[in-house]
mmCIF file of C-alpha atoms in Angstrom:
data_model
loop_
_atom_site.group_PDB
_atom_site.id
_atom_site.type_symbol
_atom_site.label_atom_id
_atom_site.label_comp_id
_atom_site.label_asym_id
_atom_site.label_seq_id
_atom_site.Cartn_x
_atom_site.Cartn_y
_atom_site.Cartn_z
ATOM 1 C CA UNK A 1 42.193 106.159 145.419
ATOM 2 C CA UNK A 2 42.092 105.846 141.664
ATOM 3 C CA UNK A 3 39.197 106.852 139.496
ATOM 4 C CA UNK A 4 38.303 104.647 136.510
ATOM 5 C CA UNK A 5 37.165 106.309 133.354
ATOM 6 C CA UNK A 6 35.041 104.540 130.824
ATOM 7 C CA UNK A 7 35.182 105.322 127.133
ATOM 8 C CA UNK A 8 31.623 105.681 125.880
ATOM 9 C CA UNK A 9 30.501 103.049 123.390
ATOM 10 C CA UNK A 10 29.874 104.556 119.979
ATOM 11 C CA UNK A 11 26.422 103.698 118.712
ATOM 12 C CA UNK A 12 25.891 102.764 115.108
ATOM 13 C CA UNK A 13 24.171 105.616 113.338
ATOM 14 C CA UNK A 14 23.041 103.582 110.366
ATOM 15 C CA UNK A 15 23.879 100.621 108.140
ATOM 16 C CA UNK A 16 27.567 99.730 108.051
ATOM 17 C CA UNK A 17 29.491 99.116 104.860
ATOM 18 C CA UNK A 18 29.121 95.418 105.595
ATOM 19 C CA UNK A 19 25.331 95.731 105.900
ATOM 20 C CA UNK A 20 25.219 97.541 102.574
ATOM 21 C CA UNK A 21 27.412 94.946 100.881
ATOM 22 C CA UNK A 22 25.213 92.135 102.205
ATOM 23 C CA UNK A 23 22.115 93.945 100.907
ATOM 24 C CA UNK A 24 23.813 94.300 97.503
ATOM 25 C CA UNK A 25 24.359 90.554 97.338
ATOM 26 C CA UNK A 26 20.754 89.794 98.291
ATOM 27 C CA UNK A 27 19.428 92.281 95.740
ATOM 28 C CA UNK A 28 21.685 90.852 93.026
ATOM 29 C CA UNK A 29 20.397 87.333 93.740
ATOM 30 C CA UNK A 30 16.793 88.553 93.538
ATOM 31 C CA UNK A 31 17.447 90.087 90.160
ATOM 32 C CA UNK A 32 19.083 86.934 88.817
ATOM 33 C CA UNK A 33 16.148 84.791 89.961
ATOM 34 C CA UNK A 34 13.960 86.765 87.578
ATOM 35 C CA UNK A 35 15.245 84.697 84.649
ATOM 36 C CA UNK A 36 16.706 81.527 86.156
ATOM 37 C CA UNK A 37 15.925 78.876 88.759
ATOM 38 C CA UNK A 38 17.603 78.465 92.130
ATOM 39 C CA UNK A 39 19.405 75.438 90.703
ATOM 40 C CA UNK A 40 20.913 77.603 87.934
ATOM 41 C CA UNK A 41 22.018 80.330 90.316
ATOM 42 C CA UNK A 42 25.798 80.434 90.873
ATOM 43 C CA UNK A 43 28.086 82.210 93.313
ATOM 44 C CA UNK A 44 30.050 83.693 90.417
ATOM 45 C CA UNK A 45 26.895 85.159 88.852
ATOM 46 C CA UNK A 46 25.709 86.632 92.158
ATOM 47 C CA UNK A 47 29.128 88.141 92.930
ATOM 48 C CA UNK A 48 29.392 89.673 89.462
ATOM 49 C CA UNK A 49 25.875 91.141 89.618
ATOM 50 C CA UNK A 50 26.583 92.544 93.108
ATOM 51 C CA UNK A 51 29.878 94.066 92.003
ATOM 52 C CA UNK A 52 31.944 92.108 94.528
ATOM 53 C CA UNK A 53 34.678 89.518 94.239
ATOM 54 C CA UNK A 54 34.054 85.837 94.863
ATOM 55 C CA UNK A 55 36.226 86.149 97.992
ATOM 56 C CA UNK A 56 34.093 89.057 99.244
ATOM 57 C CA UNK A 57 30.937 87.027 98.616
ATOM 58 C CA UNK A 58 32.187 84.233 100.882
ATOM 59 C CA UNK A 59 32.900 86.740 103.631
ATOM 60 C CA UNK A 60 29.132 87.342 103.908
ATOM 61 C CA UNK A 61 27.583 84.028 102.787
ATOM 62 C CA UNK A 62 29.074 80.513 102.839
ATOM 63 C CA UNK A 63 27.007 79.308 99.856
ATOM 64 C CA UNK A 64 24.441 80.501 97.315
ATOM 65 C CA UNK A 65 21.869 78.570 99.342
ATOM 66 C CA UNK A 66 22.597 80.757 102.357
ATOM 67 C CA UNK A 67 21.639 83.768 100.233
ATOM 68 C CA UNK A 68 18.300 82.163 99.363
ATOM 69 C CA UNK A 69 17.730 81.249 103.021
ATOM 70 C CA UNK A 70 18.368 84.874 104.052
ATOM 71 C CA UNK A 71 15.731 86.079 101.596
ATOM 72 C CA UNK A 72 13.209 83.518 102.823
ATOM 73 C CA UNK A 73 13.695 84.424 106.496
ATOM 74 C CA UNK A 74 12.214 87.864 105.941
ATOM 75 C CA UNK A 75 9.366 86.512 103.821
ATOM 76 C CA UNK A 76 8.167 84.242 106.634
ATOM 77 C CA UNK A 77 7.483 87.277 108.824
ATOM 78 C CA UNK A 78 5.990 89.328 105.974
ATOM 79 C CA UNK A 79 3.463 86.648 105.073
ATOM 80 C CA UNK A 80 2.612 86.079 108.733
ATOM 81 C CA UNK A 81 1.779 89.778 109.070
ATOM 82 C CA UNK A 82 -0.943 89.403 106.415
ATOM 83 C CA UNK A 83 -2.866 86.667 108.266
ATOM 84 C CA UNK A 84 -5.156 88.746 110.502
ATOM 85 C CA UNK A 85 -8.297 87.654 108.577
ATOM 86 C CA UNK A 86 -7.654 84.017 109.476
ATOM 87 C CA UNK A 87 -8.456 84.701 113.131
ATOM 88 C CA UNK A 88 -11.643 86.673 112.357
ATOM 89 C CA UNK A 89 -15.236 85.496 112.756
ATOM 90 C CA UNK A 90 -17.501 85.053 109.758
ATOM 91 C CA UNK A 91 -16.862 86.236 106.199
ATOM 92 C CA UNK A 92 -15.471 89.699 107.095
ATOM 93 C CA UNK A 93 -15.415 90.730 103.435
ATOM 94 C CA UNK A 94 -13.355 93.868 103.958
ATOM 95 C CA UNK A 95 -10.851 91.950 106.075
ATOM 96 C CA UNK A 96 -10.461 89.252 103.428
ATOM 97 C CA UNK A 97 -9.992 91.848 100.683
ATOM 98 C CA UNK A 98 -7.304 93.565 102.759
ATOM 99 C CA UNK A 99 -5.664 90.197 103.472
ATOM 100 C CA UNK A 100 -5.476 89.569 99.727
ATOM 101 C CA UNK A 101 -4.162 93.085 99.044
ATOM 102 C CA UNK A 102 -1.357 92.699 101.580
ATOM 103 C CA UNK A 103 -0.431 89.258 100.261
ATOM 104 C CA UNK A 104 -0.381 90.541 96.684
ATOM 105 C CA UNK A 105 1.959 93.330 97.809
ATOM 106 C CA UNK A 106 4.414 90.766 99.242
ATOM 107 C CA UNK A 107 4.266 88.809 95.990
ATOM 108 C CA UNK A 108 4.869 91.979 93.977
ATOM 109 C CA UNK A 109 7.897 93.007 96.023
ATOM 110 C CA UNK A 110 9.458 89.531 96.131
ATOM 111 C CA UNK A 111 8.147 88.009 92.911
ATOM 112 C CA UNK A 112 11.554 86.703 91.794
ATOM 113 C CA UNK A 113 12.175 84.463 94.797
ATOM 114 C CA UNK A 114 8.491 83.481 95.091
ATOM 115 C CA UNK A 115 8.157 82.599 91.416
ATOM 116 C CA UNK A 116 11.150 80.278 91.693
ATOM 117 C CA UNK A 117 9.312 78.341 94.435
ATOM 118 C CA UNK A 118 6.553 77.397 91.992
ATOM 119 C CA UNK A 119 8.434 74.911 89.819
ATOM 120 C CA UNK A 120 10.603 71.852 90.493
ATOM 121 C CA UNK A 121 13.187 72.777 93.125
ATOM 122 C CA UNK A 122 16.210 70.692 94.053
ATOM 123 C CA UNK A 123 17.203 72.753 97.076
ATOM 124 C CA UNK A 124 15.730 71.008 100.115
ATOM 125 C CA UNK A 125 15.571 74.008 102.518
ATOM 126 C CA UNK A 126 13.565 75.911 99.912
ATOM 127 C CA UNK A 127 11.195 72.964 99.480
ATOM 128 C CA UNK A 128 10.786 72.773 103.257
ATOM 129 C CA UNK A 129 10.115 76.519 103.528
ATOM 130 C CA UNK A 130 7.396 76.355 100.868
ATOM 131 C CA UNK A 131 5.756 73.385 102.600
ATOM 132 C CA UNK A 132 5.923 75.102 105.994
ATOM 133 C CA UNK A 133 4.429 78.336 104.654
ATOM 134 C CA UNK A 134 1.667 76.413 102.915
ATOM 135 C CA UNK A 135 0.889 74.349 106.019
ATOM 136 C CA UNK A 136 0.749 77.445 108.236
ATOM 137 C CA UNK A 137 -1.862 79.040 105.974
ATOM 138 C CA UNK A 138 -3.853 75.848 105.353
ATOM 139 C CA UNK A 139 -4.011 74.950 109.047
ATOM 140 C CA UNK A 140 -5.206 78.438 110.005
ATOM 141 C CA UNK A 141 -7.836 78.478 107.252
ATOM 142 C CA UNK A 142 -9.034 74.992 108.180
ATOM 143 C CA UNK A 143 -9.516 76.150 111.779
ATOM 144 C CA UNK A 144 -11.431 79.247 110.636
ATOM 145 C CA UNK A 145 -13.754 77.216 108.400
ATOM 146 C CA UNK A 146 -14.453 74.802 111.250
ATOM 147 C CA UNK A 147 -15.146 77.646 113.711
ATOM 148 C CA UNK A 148 -17.499 79.397 111.327
ATOM 149 C CA UNK A 149 -19.336 76.161 110.519
ATOM 150 C CA UNK A 150 -19.805 75.393 114.209
ATOM 151 C CA UNK A 151 -21.142 78.939 114.733
ATOM 152 C CA UNK A 152 -23.601 78.520 111.854
ATOM 153 C CA UNK A 153 -21.816 81.178 109.791
ATOM 154 C CA UNK A 154 -20.677 78.850 106.994
ATOM 155 C CA UNK A 155 -22.403 75.862 105.391
ATOM 156 C CA UNK A 156 -21.115 72.333 105.785
ATOM 157 C CA UNK A 157 -19.976 70.219 102.876
ATOM 158 C CA UNK A 158 -16.473 69.414 101.720
ATOM 159 C CA UNK A 159 -14.087 68.548 104.559
ATOM 160 C CA UNK A 160 -12.633 71.776 105.964
ATOM 161 C CA UNK A 161 -9.018 70.721 105.394
ATOM 162 C CA UNK A 162 -9.726 69.715 101.787
ATOM 163 C CA UNK A 163 -11.536 73.005 101.156
ATOM 164 C CA UNK A 164 -8.667 74.981 102.675
ATOM 165 C CA UNK A 165 -6.230 73.139 100.406
ATOM 166 C CA UNK A 166 -8.335 74.022 97.342
ATOM 167 C CA UNK A 167 -8.495 77.684 98.365
ATOM 168 C CA UNK A 168 -4.724 77.651 98.854
ATOM 169 C CA UNK A 169 -4.177 76.280 95.333
ATOM 170 C CA UNK A 170 -6.363 79.018 93.854
ATOM 171 C CA UNK A 171 -4.655 81.797 95.828
ATOM 172 C CA UNK A 172 -1.150 80.706 94.855
ATOM 173 C CA UNK A 173 -2.010 80.607 91.160
ATOM 174 C CA UNK A 174 -3.743 83.994 91.251
ATOM 175 C CA UNK A 175 -1.064 85.753 93.320
ATOM 176 C CA UNK A 176 1.556 84.580 90.855
ATOM 177 C CA UNK A 177 -0.380 86.379 88.105
ATOM 178 C CA UNK A 178 -0.985 89.448 90.283
ATOM 179 C CA UNK A 179 2.730 89.795 91.052
ATOM 180 C CA UNK A 180 3.161 91.865 87.882
ATOM 181 C CA UNK A 181 -0.213 93.637 87.974
ATOM 182 C CA UNK A 182 -0.990 97.124 89.251
ATOM 183 C CA UNK A 183 -3.673 99.802 89.257
ATOM 184 C CA UNK A 184 -7.159 98.922 88.025
ATOM 185 C CA UNK A 185 -6.026 95.515 86.799
ATOM 186 C CA UNK A 186 -4.803 94.551 90.270
ATOM 187 C CA UNK A 187 -7.925 95.927 91.978
ATOM 188 C CA UNK A 188 -10.141 93.854 89.681
ATOM 189 C CA UNK A 189 -8.085 90.724 90.307
ATOM 190 C CA UNK A 190 -8.274 91.244 94.086
ATOM 191 C CA UNK A 191 -12.050 91.738 93.948
ATOM 192 C CA UNK A 192 -12.468 88.577 91.870
ATOM 193 C CA UNK A 193 -10.285 86.464 94.147
ATOM 194 C CA UNK A 194 -12.107 87.729 97.238
ATOM 195 C CA UNK A 195 -15.509 86.903 95.743
ATOM 196 C CA UNK A 196 -14.480 83.411 94.653
ATOM 197 C CA UNK A 197 -12.931 82.542 98.042
ATOM 198 C CA UNK A 198 -16.079 83.758 99.832
ATOM 199 C CA UNK A 199 -18.255 81.628 97.552
ATOM 200 C CA UNK A 200 -16.066 78.586 98.124
ATOM 201 C CA UNK A 201 -16.234 78.878 101.919
ATOM 202 C CA UNK A 202 -19.611 80.510 102.566
ATOM 203 C CA UNK A 203 -21.639 79.478 99.527
ATOM 204 C CA UNK A 204 -22.146 83.099 98.477
ATOM 205 C CA UNK A 205 -20.260 86.371 98.367
ATOM 206 C CA UNK A 206 -21.668 88.548 101.197
ATOM 207 C CA UNK A 207 -21.475 92.305 100.733
ATOM 208 C CA UNK A 208 -18.948 94.263 102.757
#
């Protein structure tokens, strides 16, 4: 009878060289988006900023658009993690303030890619991602407004979907400004945004 021996599988103890190289490329693209649009981004510029050859770039990403898509994939989850307030009941002032703080933190960390989504964009997957992210927030806020109105916790008035769309416009504009704010300036901006959103939805700004 023979006895089979199995060589144990070696577990990865941390990021591989490939993981690190991919992260370098993503970070380089983020930096470049700080002063140019997605349309002006080139593979050559990304490769140079990442310190890799054009050939090495194509080993990890087939196109510059694939780099942008990789950055957006993570953002979808990060924004979703900030949405707890949207399932709450009533104003929940503290919850809304925390929701805004978390969202501002995502904008601060990823301001380059998010800022480039604000202007005219010719890259269709990016346009679709922005529309999907906007719809996810607007639909959830519309549902919350309707629930709170039915429970007598918010006044009637402007159609819930229209109101949610207006709140969304305000938030996007303010978070773009907050992306480069910190300390007391950021705290003040978060307080102001929270108060205005509460007034828009509930007719007043309830105390926490």
